[in-house]
Short mmCIF file of C-alpha atoms (C1' of nucleotides) in Angstrom, two decimals:
data_model
loop_
_atom_site.label_atom_id
_atom_site.label_comp_id
_atom_site.label_asym_id
_atom_site.label_seq_id
_atom_site.Cartn_x
_atom_site.Cartn_y
_atom_site.Cartn_z
CA MET A 1 4.48 -18.14 15.49
CA SER A 2 2.30 -15.18 14.27
CA ALA A 3 4.67 -13.22 12.18
CA ALA A 4 3.05 -9.45 13.64
CA THR A 5 4.87 -11.06 16.87
CA ASP A 6 7.89 -11.91 15.56
CA LEU A 7 7.62 -8.03 13.70
CA LEU A 8 7.23 -6.36 17.39
CA PHE A 9 10.04 -8.39 18.91
CA ARG A 10 12.40 -7.83 16.58
CA THR A 11 11.76 -3.66 16.34
CA LEU A 12 11.54 -3.82 19.78
CA ALA A 13 14.90 -5.44 20.88
CA ASP A 14 16.17 -2.40 19.62
CA PRO A 15 17.43 1.04 23.15
CA THR A 16 17.34 3.57 20.76
CA ARG A 17 14.23 2.95 18.13
CA ARG A 18 12.24 1.84 22.08
CA ALA A 19 13.56 4.66 23.13
CA ILE A 20 12.58 6.80 20.40
CA PHE A 21 9.01 5.30 20.92
CA GLU A 22 8.77 5.62 24.33
CA ARG A 23 9.50 8.92 24.34
CA LEU A 24 6.14 9.48 21.06
CA CYS A 25 4.08 7.46 23.64
CA ARG A 26 4.54 9.55 27.14
CA GLU A 27 5.39 12.73 24.72
CA GLY A 28 3.31 12.14 22.05
CA GLU A 29 3.95 14.25 17.93
CA GLN A 30 7.82 14.96 16.75
CA THR A 31 9.20 15.79 14.51
CA VAL A 32 12.61 14.16 13.04
CA GLY A 33 14.84 16.83 14.39
CA ALA A 34 13.96 16.93 17.50
CA LEU A 35 13.58 13.65 17.81
CA THR A 36 16.98 13.58 16.31
CA ALA A 37 18.27 16.27 19.35
CA ARG A 38 17.80 13.90 21.76
CA SER A 39 18.89 10.79 20.90
CA GLY A 40 22.47 10.44 20.88
CA VAL A 41 22.52 8.79 17.35
CA SER A 42 22.50 10.88 14.15
CA GLN A 43 20.37 11.98 11.55
CA PRO A 44 19.49 9.52 9.44
CA ALA A 45 20.16 6.62 12.32
CA VAL A 46 16.79 8.07 13.67
CA SER A 47 14.74 8.29 10.39
CA LYS A 48 16.01 4.67 9.61
CA HIS A 49 14.76 3.92 13.08
CA LEU A 50 11.83 5.28 12.84
CA GLY A 51 11.03 3.82 8.95
CA ALA A 52 11.37 -0.25 11.24
CA LEU A 53 9.05 1.62 13.46
CA LYS A 54 6.12 2.23 10.95
CA GLN A 55 6.68 -0.82 8.40
CA ALA A 56 5.49 -2.44 12.39
CA GLY A 57 2.61 -0.41 12.52
CA LEU A 58 4.47 1.32 15.92
CA VAL A 59 3.72 4.57 14.18
CA ARG A 60 2.53 7.22 11.73
CA ASP A 61 3.26 9.84 10.16
CA ARG A 62 2.39 13.29 8.91
CA HIS A 63 4.47 15.33 6.38
CA GLU A 64 4.43 19.43 7.57
CA GLY A 65 6.10 21.29 4.61
CA ARG A 66 9.47 20.34 4.39
CA GLN A 67 9.06 18.12 8.44
CA THR A 68 7.96 14.93 9.33
CA HIS A 69 6.49 14.85 12.51
CA TYR A 70 5.39 11.39 13.66
CA SER A 71 3.08 9.82 16.48
CA ALA A 72 2.72 6.50 18.27
CA GLN A 73 0.46 4.05 17.49
CA PRO A 74 -0.41 2.27 20.51
CA GLY A 75 -3.08 -0.64 19.03
CA ALA A 76 0.01 -2.14 17.55
CA LEU A 77 1.41 -3.56 20.49
CA ASN A 78 -2.20 -5.62 21.31
CA PRO A 79 -0.21 -8.80 19.27
CA LEU A 80 2.40 -8.13 22.06
CA ILE A 81 -0.50 -7.74 24.51
CA ASP A 82 -1.73 -11.13 22.84
CA TRP A 83 1.64 -12.96 22.80
CA THR A 84 1.99 -11.91 26.53
CA SER A 85 -1.95 -13.58 28.78
CA GLN A 86 -1.76 -16.39 26.78
CA MET A 87 2.10 -16.61 28.04
CA ALA A 88 0.57 -16.07 31.08
CA GLY A 89 -2.72 -18.25 30.56
CA PHE A 90 -0.80 -21.53 29.43
CA TRP A 91 1.05 -21.47 33.49
CA GLN A 92 -2.15 -21.08 35.09
CA ASN A 93 -3.53 -23.86 33.01
CA ARG A 94 -1.35 -26.10 34.06
CA LEU A 95 -0.67 -24.18 37.50
CA ASP A 96 -4.92 -25.77 36.96
CA ALA A 97 -4.63 -28.91 36.73
CA LEU A 98 -1.98 -29.84 39.12
CA ASP A 99 -4.38 -27.90 41.55
CA ASP A 100 -6.59 -29.88 40.40
CA LEU A 101 -4.45 -33.18 40.53
CA LEU A 102 -3.95 -32.79 43.87
CA LYS A 103 -7.54 -32.01 44.79
CA ARG A 104 -8.68 -36.07 43.11
CA MET A 105 -5.96 -37.54 45.05
CA ASP A 106 -6.58 -35.98 48.25
CA GLN A 107 -9.91 -38.26 48.23
CA MET B 1 15.10 2.58 30.70
CA SER B 2 15.52 -0.31 32.20
CA ALA B 3 18.59 -3.30 32.10
CA ALA B 4 15.60 -5.41 33.07
CA THR B 5 12.93 -4.95 30.14
CA ASP B 6 16.17 -3.93 28.00
CA LEU B 7 17.26 -8.18 28.50
CA LEU B 8 14.21 -9.47 28.31
CA PHE B 9 13.34 -7.37 24.85
CA ARG B 10 17.19 -8.78 23.13
CA THR B 11 15.07 -12.33 24.98
CA LEU B 12 12.62 -12.73 23.37
CA ALA B 13 13.23 -10.79 20.52
CA ASP B 14 15.17 -15.06 18.16
CA PRO B 15 12.13 -16.55 17.32
CA THR B 16 13.49 -19.91 17.94
CA ARG B 17 14.56 -18.99 21.43
CA ARG B 18 11.32 -17.82 21.82
CA ALA B 19 9.40 -20.84 20.26
CA ILE B 20 11.74 -22.72 22.78
CA PHE B 21 9.91 -20.35 25.95
CA GLU B 22 6.73 -20.78 24.07
CA ARG B 23 7.13 -24.92 24.52
CA LEU B 24 8.22 -24.69 28.27
CA CYS B 25 4.37 -22.19 28.70
CA ARG B 26 2.75 -24.22 26.63
CA GLU B 27 4.18 -28.04 27.75
CA GLY B 28 5.69 -28.03 31.25
CA GLU B 29 8.76 -29.23 31.77
CA GLN B 30 11.44 -30.58 28.99
CA THR B 31 14.97 -32.33 28.83
CA VAL B 32 17.39 -30.41 25.60
CA GLY B 33 17.23 -33.21 24.61
CA ALA B 34 13.05 -33.14 24.28
CA LEU B 35 13.25 -29.56 23.31
CA THR B 36 16.03 -30.41 20.40
CA ALA B 37 13.83 -32.79 19.62
CA ARG B 38 11.68 -30.34 17.10
CA SER B 39 13.53 -27.30 17.15
CA GLY B 40 14.93 -27.08 14.24
CA VAL B 41 18.50 -26.31 14.94
CA SER B 42 20.68 -27.98 16.24
CA GLN B 43 21.59 -29.22 20.31
CA PRO B 44 24.47 -27.08 21.51
CA ALA B 45 22.06 -24.41 19.87
CA VAL B 46 19.34 -25.08 22.01
CA SER B 47 21.81 -25.19 25.07
CA LYS B 48 22.61 -22.04 24.46
CA HIS B 49 19.20 -20.51 24.42
CA LEU B 50 18.32 -22.44 27.09
CA GLY B 51 21.25 -20.53 29.26
CA ALA B 52 20.18 -17.34 26.92
CA LEU B 53 16.79 -17.68 28.47
CA LYS B 54 17.70 -18.70 31.97
CA GLN B 55 20.13 -15.54 32.58
CA ALA B 56 16.91 -13.94 31.21
CA GLY B 57 15.44 -15.21 34.32
CA LEU B 58 13.13 -17.20 31.54
CA VAL B 59 13.75 -20.39 32.50
CA ARG B 60 14.06 -22.55 35.63
CA ASP B 61 16.98 -25.74 35.53
CA ARG B 62 17.30 -29.49 37.43
CA HIS B 63 19.61 -31.58 36.78
CA GLU B 64 18.63 -34.78 37.07
CA GLY B 65 20.92 -37.41 36.15
CA ARG B 66 22.40 -36.94 32.81
CA GLN B 67 19.23 -34.72 32.15
CA THR B 68 18.88 -30.57 32.25
CA HIS B 69 15.06 -30.79 32.64
CA TYR B 70 14.42 -27.20 31.52
CA SER B 71 11.17 -24.77 32.45
CA ALA B 72 9.46 -21.39 32.57
CA GLN B 73 8.88 -19.21 34.64
CA PRO B 74 6.43 -16.26 33.45
CA GLY B 75 6.59 -14.84 36.27
CA ALA B 76 9.88 -12.61 34.45
CA LEU B 77 8.20 -11.54 32.02
CA ASN B 78 6.21 -9.14 34.58
CA PRO B 79 8.65 -6.35 33.49
CA LEU B 80 7.19 -6.38 29.74
CA ILE B 81 3.89 -6.20 31.11
CA ASP B 82 4.93 -2.58 33.17
CA TRP B 83 6.10 -1.53 30.19
CA THR B 84 3.30 -2.39 28.17
CA SER B 85 0.82 -0.85 30.19
CA GLN B 86 2.91 1.95 30.97
CA MET B 87 3.26 3.22 26.89
CA ALA B 88 -0.79 2.08 26.76
CA GLY B 89 -0.80 4.50 29.89
CA PHE B 90 0.59 7.67 28.37
CA TRP B 91 -1.49 7.66 25.06
CA GLN B 92 -4.30 7.63 27.00
CA ASN B 93 -3.25 10.26 29.13
CA ARG B 94 -2.87 12.15 26.52
CA LEU B 95 -6.25 11.24 25.71
CA ASP B 96 -7.83 12.31 28.30
CA ALA B 97 -5.77 15.81 27.95
CA LEU B 98 -7.05 15.95 24.71
CA ASP B 99 -10.76 15.17 25.73
CA ASP B 100 -10.07 17.43 28.86
CA LEU B 101 -8.87 20.66 26.42
CA LEU B 102 -12.70 19.82 23.76
CA LYS B 103 -14.29 19.61 26.69
CA ARG B 104 -13.13 23.08 28.12
CA MET B 105 -13.42 24.29 24.60
CA ASP B 106 -16.59 23.45 24.64
CA GLN B 107 -17.87 26.38 27.40
"C1'" DC C 1 35.81 -51.26 33.44
"C1'" DT C 2 33.98 -49.78 28.36
"C1'" DT C 3 31.03 -47.75 26.92
"C1'" DA C 4 27.07 -45.35 24.98
"C1'" DC C 5 24.41 -41.21 26.17
"C1'" DC C 6 22.74 -36.46 27.45
"C1'" DC C 7 24.70 -31.94 27.39
"C1'" DA C 8 27.69 -27.76 28.38
"C1'" DT C 9 31.54 -25.65 26.35
"C1'" DA C 10 34.98 -23.51 22.58
"C1'" DA C 11 35.93 -22.14 18.61
"C1'" DC C 12 34.83 -20.64 14.22
"C1'" DC C 13 31.50 -18.41 10.77
"C1'" DC C 14 28.53 -16.13 8.36
"C1'" DT C 15 24.83 -13.19 8.22
"C1'" DA C 16 22.49 -9.09 9.72
"C1'" DC C 17 21.57 -4.67 11.23
"C1'" DA C 18 23.24 -0.87 13.74
"C1'" DG C 19 25.46 3.14 13.44
"C1'" DT C 20 28.29 6.19 10.27
"C1'" DT C 21 28.72 10.28 6.02
"C1'" DA C 22 27.81 11.37 1.74
"C1'" DT C 23 24.68 13.32 -0.97
"C1'" DG C 24 20.11 14.85 -3.19
"C1'" DA C 25 14.91 15.74 -3.31
"C1'" DA C 26 11.44 18.78 -1.42
"C1'" DT C 27 10.35 23.49 1.17
"C1'" DT C 28 11.62 27.45 3.01
"C1'" DA C 29 14.10 31.66 4.09
"C1'" DA C 30 17.13 36.13 2.05
"C1'" DT D 1 17.05 33.05 -7.49
"C1'" DT D 2 20.37 31.87 -4.31
"C1'" DA D 3 20.82 30.10 0.51
"C1'" DA D 4 19.39 27.57 4.56
"C1'" DT D 5 16.31 24.22 6.26
"C1'" DT D 6 14.37 18.99 7.21
"C1'" DC D 7 14.20 14.88 6.36
"C1'" DA D 8 14.84 10.73 3.19
"C1'" DT D 9 18.48 7.39 0.74
"C1'" DA D 10 22.49 5.11 -0.69
"C1'" DA D 11 27.53 3.20 -0.41
"C1'" DC D 12 29.55 1.64 3.58
"C1'" DT D 13 31.58 -0.36 7.91
"C1'" DG D 14 32.41 -2.76 12.07
"C1'" DT D 15 30.60 -6.19 15.74
"C1'" DA D 16 26.77 -8.28 18.63
"C1'" DG D 17 24.86 -13.44 18.27
"C1'" DG D 18 22.74 -16.64 16.16
"C1'" DG D 19 24.72 -21.82 13.86
"C1'" DT D 20 27.51 -24.79 12.72
"C1'" DT D 21 31.68 -28.98 14.47
"C1'" DA D 22 34.91 -30.76 18.00
"C1'" DT D 23 35.17 -31.85 22.08
"C1'" DG D 24 35.08 -33.19 26.96
"C1'" DG D 25 32.75 -34.03 31.54
"C1'" DG D 26 29.69 -36.31 34.13
"C1'" DT D 27 26.33 -40.40 34.23
"C1'" DA D 28 24.14 -44.72 33.39
"C1'" DA D 29 23.74 -49.30 31.24
"C1'" DG D 30 25.98 -53.54 29.79
#
DNA sequence: CTTACCCATAACCCTACAGTTATGAATTAA
DNA sequence: TTAATTCATAACTGTAGGGTTATGGGTAAG
């Protein structure tokens, strides 16, 4: 039960937050204002979501004058990929074990 | 913003629930009693988590006398895998675009 | 038939947290 | 200097949902 994996799942569970991350992945760096415009929630809400994404390592921020630019940091998805393939791997192992058993029973 | 992906993230966000799913992946089919024994929460809580996992398609149940056996259904993780590779893909595309731009500027 | 066991559901509590408005700090424009 | 813009933080509210205890239905055992 890795802490990083836990934080990732918790952070990506919220649809509004996930949508913000998706937009940053698709369209690249964006200011808070641009993200707010099509998010459906208020600017403070977006700022809070960006704070959560940043704490999970999913985004980086860059200050330029009075604007803050955010960009996705997809490397942070690695624990998610690892967890998923681990789960799939366990399943595959049990399939293999069953296969072995059947083969041994066949003889 | 696929509904299946949304349900998956929401379902896997809870650590207790994710731990139950992990155990089913690692160790195969289990009864509710066996799962409750090492879950740290009450039996009704485990039943509710199993209900949520089932609704997300992550587990199957099989009734046998007065026990219910649950098993993982890892195929349900596919939308998660798809979403993750899509996010990584967007990033890669933008890297490629940047690469192209740099090459063109180089000439 | 009665008792014990396994699980699911109901009813309730309580906390985490996503959303809001209000406001202030920092920067740019007039 | 004043005014306008951009974002972050504070303070608060409402609700979704994870936890509990209580209970009942179905099955196996005595």
